[in-house]
Tab-separated table of C-alpha atoms in Angstrom:
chain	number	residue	atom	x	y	z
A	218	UNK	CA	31.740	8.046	11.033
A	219	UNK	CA	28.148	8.500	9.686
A	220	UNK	CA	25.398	6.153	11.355
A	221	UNK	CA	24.676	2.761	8.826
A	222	UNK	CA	20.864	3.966	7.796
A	223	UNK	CA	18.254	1.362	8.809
A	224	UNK	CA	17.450	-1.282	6.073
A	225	UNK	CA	14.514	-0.916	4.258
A	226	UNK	CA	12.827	-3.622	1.902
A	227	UNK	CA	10.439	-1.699	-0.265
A	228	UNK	CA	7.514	-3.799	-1.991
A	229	UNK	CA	5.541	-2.085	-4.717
A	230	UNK	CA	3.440	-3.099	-7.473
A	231	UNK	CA	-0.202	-2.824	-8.710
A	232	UNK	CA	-3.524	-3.343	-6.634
A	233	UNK	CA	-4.261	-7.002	-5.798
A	234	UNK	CA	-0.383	-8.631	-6.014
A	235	UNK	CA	-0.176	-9.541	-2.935
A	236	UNK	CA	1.633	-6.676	-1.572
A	237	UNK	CA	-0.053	-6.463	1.837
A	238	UNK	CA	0.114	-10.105	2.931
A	239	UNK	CA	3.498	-10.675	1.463
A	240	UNK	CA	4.627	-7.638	3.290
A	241	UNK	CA	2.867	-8.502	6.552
A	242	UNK	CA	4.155	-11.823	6.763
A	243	UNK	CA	8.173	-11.212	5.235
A	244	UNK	CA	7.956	-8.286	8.318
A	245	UNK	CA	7.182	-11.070	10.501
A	246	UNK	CA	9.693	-13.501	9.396
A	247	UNK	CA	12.339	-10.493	9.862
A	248	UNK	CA	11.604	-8.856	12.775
A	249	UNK	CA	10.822	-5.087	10.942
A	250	UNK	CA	8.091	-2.466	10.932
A	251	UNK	CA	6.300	-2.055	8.666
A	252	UNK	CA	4.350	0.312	5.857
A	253	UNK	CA	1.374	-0.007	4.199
A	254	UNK	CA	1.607	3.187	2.809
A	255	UNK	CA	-1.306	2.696	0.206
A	256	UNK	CA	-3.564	2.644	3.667
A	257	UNK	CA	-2.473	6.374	4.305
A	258	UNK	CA	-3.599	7.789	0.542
A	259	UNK	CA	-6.991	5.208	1.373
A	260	UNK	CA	-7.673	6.958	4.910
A	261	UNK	CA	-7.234	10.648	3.601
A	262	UNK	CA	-9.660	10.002	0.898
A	263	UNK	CA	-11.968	8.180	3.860
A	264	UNK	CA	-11.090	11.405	5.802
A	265	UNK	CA	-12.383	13.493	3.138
A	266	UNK	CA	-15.434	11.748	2.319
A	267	UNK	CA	-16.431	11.505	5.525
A	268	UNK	CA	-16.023	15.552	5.806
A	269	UNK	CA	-17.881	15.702	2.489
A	270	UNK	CA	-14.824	17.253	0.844
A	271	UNK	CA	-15.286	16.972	-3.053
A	272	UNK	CA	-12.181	14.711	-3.729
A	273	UNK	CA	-11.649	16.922	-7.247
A	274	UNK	CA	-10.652	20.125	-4.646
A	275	UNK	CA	-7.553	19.793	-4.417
A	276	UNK	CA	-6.879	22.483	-2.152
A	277	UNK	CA	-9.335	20.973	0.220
A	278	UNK	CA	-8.050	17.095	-0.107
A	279	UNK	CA	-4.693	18.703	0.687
A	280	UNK	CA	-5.766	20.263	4.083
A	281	UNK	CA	-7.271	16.829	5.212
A	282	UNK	CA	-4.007	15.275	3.846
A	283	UNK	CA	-2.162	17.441	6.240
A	284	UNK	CA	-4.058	17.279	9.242
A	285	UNK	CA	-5.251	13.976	9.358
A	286	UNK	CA	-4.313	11.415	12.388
A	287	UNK	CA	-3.869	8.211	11.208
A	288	UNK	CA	-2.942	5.488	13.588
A	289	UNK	CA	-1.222	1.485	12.837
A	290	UNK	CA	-2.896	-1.000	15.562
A	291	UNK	CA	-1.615	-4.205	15.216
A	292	UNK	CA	-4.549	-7.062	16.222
A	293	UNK	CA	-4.042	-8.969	19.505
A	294	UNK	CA	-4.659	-12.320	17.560
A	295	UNK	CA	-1.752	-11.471	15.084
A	296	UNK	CA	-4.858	-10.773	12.330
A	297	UNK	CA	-4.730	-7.723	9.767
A	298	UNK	CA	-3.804	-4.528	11.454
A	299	UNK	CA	-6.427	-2.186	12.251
A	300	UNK	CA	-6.204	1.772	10.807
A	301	UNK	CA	-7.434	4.078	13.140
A	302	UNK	CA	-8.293	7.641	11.245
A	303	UNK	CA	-8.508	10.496	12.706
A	304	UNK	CA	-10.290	8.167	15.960
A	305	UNK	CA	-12.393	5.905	14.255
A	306	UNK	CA	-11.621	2.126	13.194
A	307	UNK	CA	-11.716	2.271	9.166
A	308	UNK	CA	-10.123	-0.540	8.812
A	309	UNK	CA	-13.125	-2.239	6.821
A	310	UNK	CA	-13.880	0.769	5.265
A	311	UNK	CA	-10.195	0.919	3.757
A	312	UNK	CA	-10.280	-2.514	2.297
A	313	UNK	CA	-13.079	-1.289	-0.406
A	314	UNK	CA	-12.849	-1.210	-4.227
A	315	UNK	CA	-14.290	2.457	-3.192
A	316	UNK	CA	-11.562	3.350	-0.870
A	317	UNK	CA	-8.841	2.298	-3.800
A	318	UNK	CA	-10.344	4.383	-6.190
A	319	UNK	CA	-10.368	7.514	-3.848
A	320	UNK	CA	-6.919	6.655	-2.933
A	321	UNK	CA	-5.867	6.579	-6.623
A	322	UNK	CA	-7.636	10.211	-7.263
A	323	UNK	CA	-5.715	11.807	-4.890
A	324	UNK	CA	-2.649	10.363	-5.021
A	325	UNK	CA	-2.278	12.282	-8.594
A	326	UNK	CA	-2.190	15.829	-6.233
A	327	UNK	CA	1.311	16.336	-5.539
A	328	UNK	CA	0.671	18.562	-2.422
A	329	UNK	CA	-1.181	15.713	-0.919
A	330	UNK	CA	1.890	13.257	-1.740
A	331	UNK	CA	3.715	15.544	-0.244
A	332	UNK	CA	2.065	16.209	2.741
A	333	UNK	CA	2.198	12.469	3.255
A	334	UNK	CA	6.221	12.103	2.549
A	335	UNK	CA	7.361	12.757	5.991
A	336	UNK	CA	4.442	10.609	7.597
A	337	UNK	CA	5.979	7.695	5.441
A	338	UNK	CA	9.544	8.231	6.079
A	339	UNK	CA	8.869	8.811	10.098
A	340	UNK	CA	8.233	4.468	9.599
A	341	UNK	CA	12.014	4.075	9.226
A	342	UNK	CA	13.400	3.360	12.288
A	343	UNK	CA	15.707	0.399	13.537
A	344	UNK	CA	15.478	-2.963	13.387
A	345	UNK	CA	14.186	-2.252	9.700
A	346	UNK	CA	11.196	-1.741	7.624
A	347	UNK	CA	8.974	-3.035	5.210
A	348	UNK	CA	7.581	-0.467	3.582
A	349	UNK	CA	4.637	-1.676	0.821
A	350	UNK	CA	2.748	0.534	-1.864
A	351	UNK	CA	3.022	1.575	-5.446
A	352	UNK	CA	6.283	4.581	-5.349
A	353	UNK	CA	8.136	3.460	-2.026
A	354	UNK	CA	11.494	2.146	-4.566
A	355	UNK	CA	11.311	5.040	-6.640
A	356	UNK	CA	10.431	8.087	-4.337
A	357	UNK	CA	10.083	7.574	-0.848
A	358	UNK	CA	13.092	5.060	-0.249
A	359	UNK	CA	15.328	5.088	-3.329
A	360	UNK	CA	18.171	4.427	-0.949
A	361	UNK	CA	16.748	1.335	0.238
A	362	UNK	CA	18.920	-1.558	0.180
A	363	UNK	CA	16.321	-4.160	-1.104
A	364	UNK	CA	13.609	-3.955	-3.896
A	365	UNK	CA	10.678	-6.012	-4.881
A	366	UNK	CA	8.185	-5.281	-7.561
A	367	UNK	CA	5.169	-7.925	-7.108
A	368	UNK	CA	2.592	-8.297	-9.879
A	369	UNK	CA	0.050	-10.965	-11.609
A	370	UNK	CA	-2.436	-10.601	-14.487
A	371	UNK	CA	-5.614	-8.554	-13.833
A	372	UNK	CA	-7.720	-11.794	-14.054
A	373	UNK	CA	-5.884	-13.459	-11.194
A	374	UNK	CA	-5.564	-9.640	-8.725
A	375	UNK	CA	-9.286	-9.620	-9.598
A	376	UNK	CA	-10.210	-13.244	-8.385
A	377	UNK	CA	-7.720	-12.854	-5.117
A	378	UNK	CA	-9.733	-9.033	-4.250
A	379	UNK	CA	-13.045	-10.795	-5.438
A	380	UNK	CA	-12.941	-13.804	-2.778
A	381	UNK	CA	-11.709	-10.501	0.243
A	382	UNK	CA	-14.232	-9.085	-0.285
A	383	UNK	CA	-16.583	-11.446	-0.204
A	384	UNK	CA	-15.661	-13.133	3.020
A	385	UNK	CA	-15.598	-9.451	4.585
A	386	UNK	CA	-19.608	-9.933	3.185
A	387	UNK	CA	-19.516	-6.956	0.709
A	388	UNK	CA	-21.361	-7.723	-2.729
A	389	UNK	CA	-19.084	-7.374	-5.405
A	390	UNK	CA	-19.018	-8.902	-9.008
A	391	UNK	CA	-15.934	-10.211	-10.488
A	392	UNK	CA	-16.493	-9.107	-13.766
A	393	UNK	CA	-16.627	-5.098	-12.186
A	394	UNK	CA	-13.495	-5.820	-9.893
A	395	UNK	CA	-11.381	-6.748	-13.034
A	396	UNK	CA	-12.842	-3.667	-15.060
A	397	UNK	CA	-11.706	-1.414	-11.970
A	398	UNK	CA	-8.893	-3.021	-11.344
A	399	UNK	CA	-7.658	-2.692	-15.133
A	400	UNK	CA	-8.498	1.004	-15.208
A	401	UNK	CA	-6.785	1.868	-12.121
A	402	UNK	CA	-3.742	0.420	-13.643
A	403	UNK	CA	-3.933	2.466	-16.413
A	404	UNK	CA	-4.313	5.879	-14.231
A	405	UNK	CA	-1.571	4.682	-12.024
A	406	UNK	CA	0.840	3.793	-14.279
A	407	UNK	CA	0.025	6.834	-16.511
A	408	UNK	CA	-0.023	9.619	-14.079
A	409	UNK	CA	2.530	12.256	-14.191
A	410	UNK	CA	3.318	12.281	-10.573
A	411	UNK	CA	5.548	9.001	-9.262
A	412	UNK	CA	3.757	6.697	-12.077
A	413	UNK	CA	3.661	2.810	-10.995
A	414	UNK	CA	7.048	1.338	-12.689
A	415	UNK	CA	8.970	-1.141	-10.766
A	416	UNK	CA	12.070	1.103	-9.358
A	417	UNK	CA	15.755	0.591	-10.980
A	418	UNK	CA	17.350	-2.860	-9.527
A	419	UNK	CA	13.944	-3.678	-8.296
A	420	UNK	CA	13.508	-7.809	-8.235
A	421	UNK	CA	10.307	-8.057	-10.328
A	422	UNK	CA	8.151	-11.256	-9.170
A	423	UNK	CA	4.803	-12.284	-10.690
A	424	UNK	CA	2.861	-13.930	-8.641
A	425	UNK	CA	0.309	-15.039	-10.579
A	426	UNK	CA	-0.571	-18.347	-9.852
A	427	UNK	CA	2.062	-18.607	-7.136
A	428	UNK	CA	0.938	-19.743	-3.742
A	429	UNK	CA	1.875	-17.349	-0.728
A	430	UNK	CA	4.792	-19.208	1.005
A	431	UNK	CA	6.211	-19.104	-2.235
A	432	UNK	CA	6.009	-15.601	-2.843
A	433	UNK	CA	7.168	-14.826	0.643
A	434	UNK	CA	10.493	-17.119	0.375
A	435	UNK	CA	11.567	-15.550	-3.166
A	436	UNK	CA	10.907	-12.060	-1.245
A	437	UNK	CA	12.842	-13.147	1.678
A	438	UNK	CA	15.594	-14.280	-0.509
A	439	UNK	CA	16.313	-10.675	-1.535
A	440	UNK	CA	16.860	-9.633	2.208
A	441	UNK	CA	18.595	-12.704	2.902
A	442	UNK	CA	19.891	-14.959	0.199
């Protein structure tokens, strides 16, 4: 008799919808690991520019991709988890508008997706997982039991990665986060490699205007209704 595979709740869906939080905090409420596997594709293009590796080489991007150490510390005061690459805390450094837009350059290589495949699917172990990004429904997990496709307008994912940014103190406009935001939804959603589409059976949930506990009990519901 074959082993029952451990559950997996996959939430993808564009930058700024909430995916992280929601993810954190429905982990939480279900005892699981969990994912953030848009903070992997973030650290290898932090990993490359901190090599000064020219994030058009692909061939270059792709070595980093496959030898990079990337490590999931979860803060003693129950906070956002800290990303250790390759040794050094990035964790800030990840949460950048910068960061994002590396991350959606070379997540268009498909040696450096798959270089990060097994890395992602090495997160599935027992009681369950949460696993949170943009293809987790479609390509890494498209066995998983439960899918969720979170999204809001631009306007609102701009205003929610404007005010994160500016408590971390970074200077940001709103105005340049929406522009960015809207044109790395086109790239994602338009690339020929695992485009951003919510993933067949996927709940789809727009958030916009929706306050968090809200979000995280219609989320919930789809684990356990």
């Amino acid at each position: 008799m074959a082993p029952t595979p451990v559950p997996v709740l996959t939430i993808d869906g564009p930058s700024g919808s909430g995916k992280g939080t929601i993810s954190r905090l429905v982990a939480e409420k279900l005892g699981w690991r969990m994912l953030d596997s848009g903070a992997l594709y973030r650290a290898v293009g932090y990993a490359a520019g901190a090599e000064g590796v020219d994030l058009s080489d692909e061939e270059a991007v792709t070595r980093c991709a496959q030898h990079i150490k990337i490590r999931f510390q979860a803060s003693p005061d129950g906070g956002e988890t800290h990303v250790l690459v390759n040794g050094h805390d990035a964790t800030d450094e990840l949460r950048t508008e910068t960061a994002g837009a590396a991350a959606s350059a070379i997540a268009v290589i498909p040696a450096v997706r798959q270089a990060l495949v097994d890395l992602q699917l090495a997160f599935r172990k027992a009681p369950g997982l949460v696993a949170d990004g943009r293809d987790m429904g479609t390509v890494i997990f498209p066995d998983a039991a439960f899918k969720v496709f979170l999204t809001a307008s631009a306007a609102e994912r701009a205003k929610r990665r404007y005010k994160q940014l500016k408590d971390k103190g970074l200077s940001v406009t709103l105005a340049g986060l929406q522009r960015e935001i809207e044109a790395r939804d086109a790239r994602d959603a338009s690339r020929p490699v695992a485009p951003l589409k919510p993933a067949e059976g996927a709940v789809v949930i727009d958030t916009t205007g929706m306050p968090i506990e809200v979000v995280v009990a219609k989320v919930f519901a789809v684990v356990r209704p």
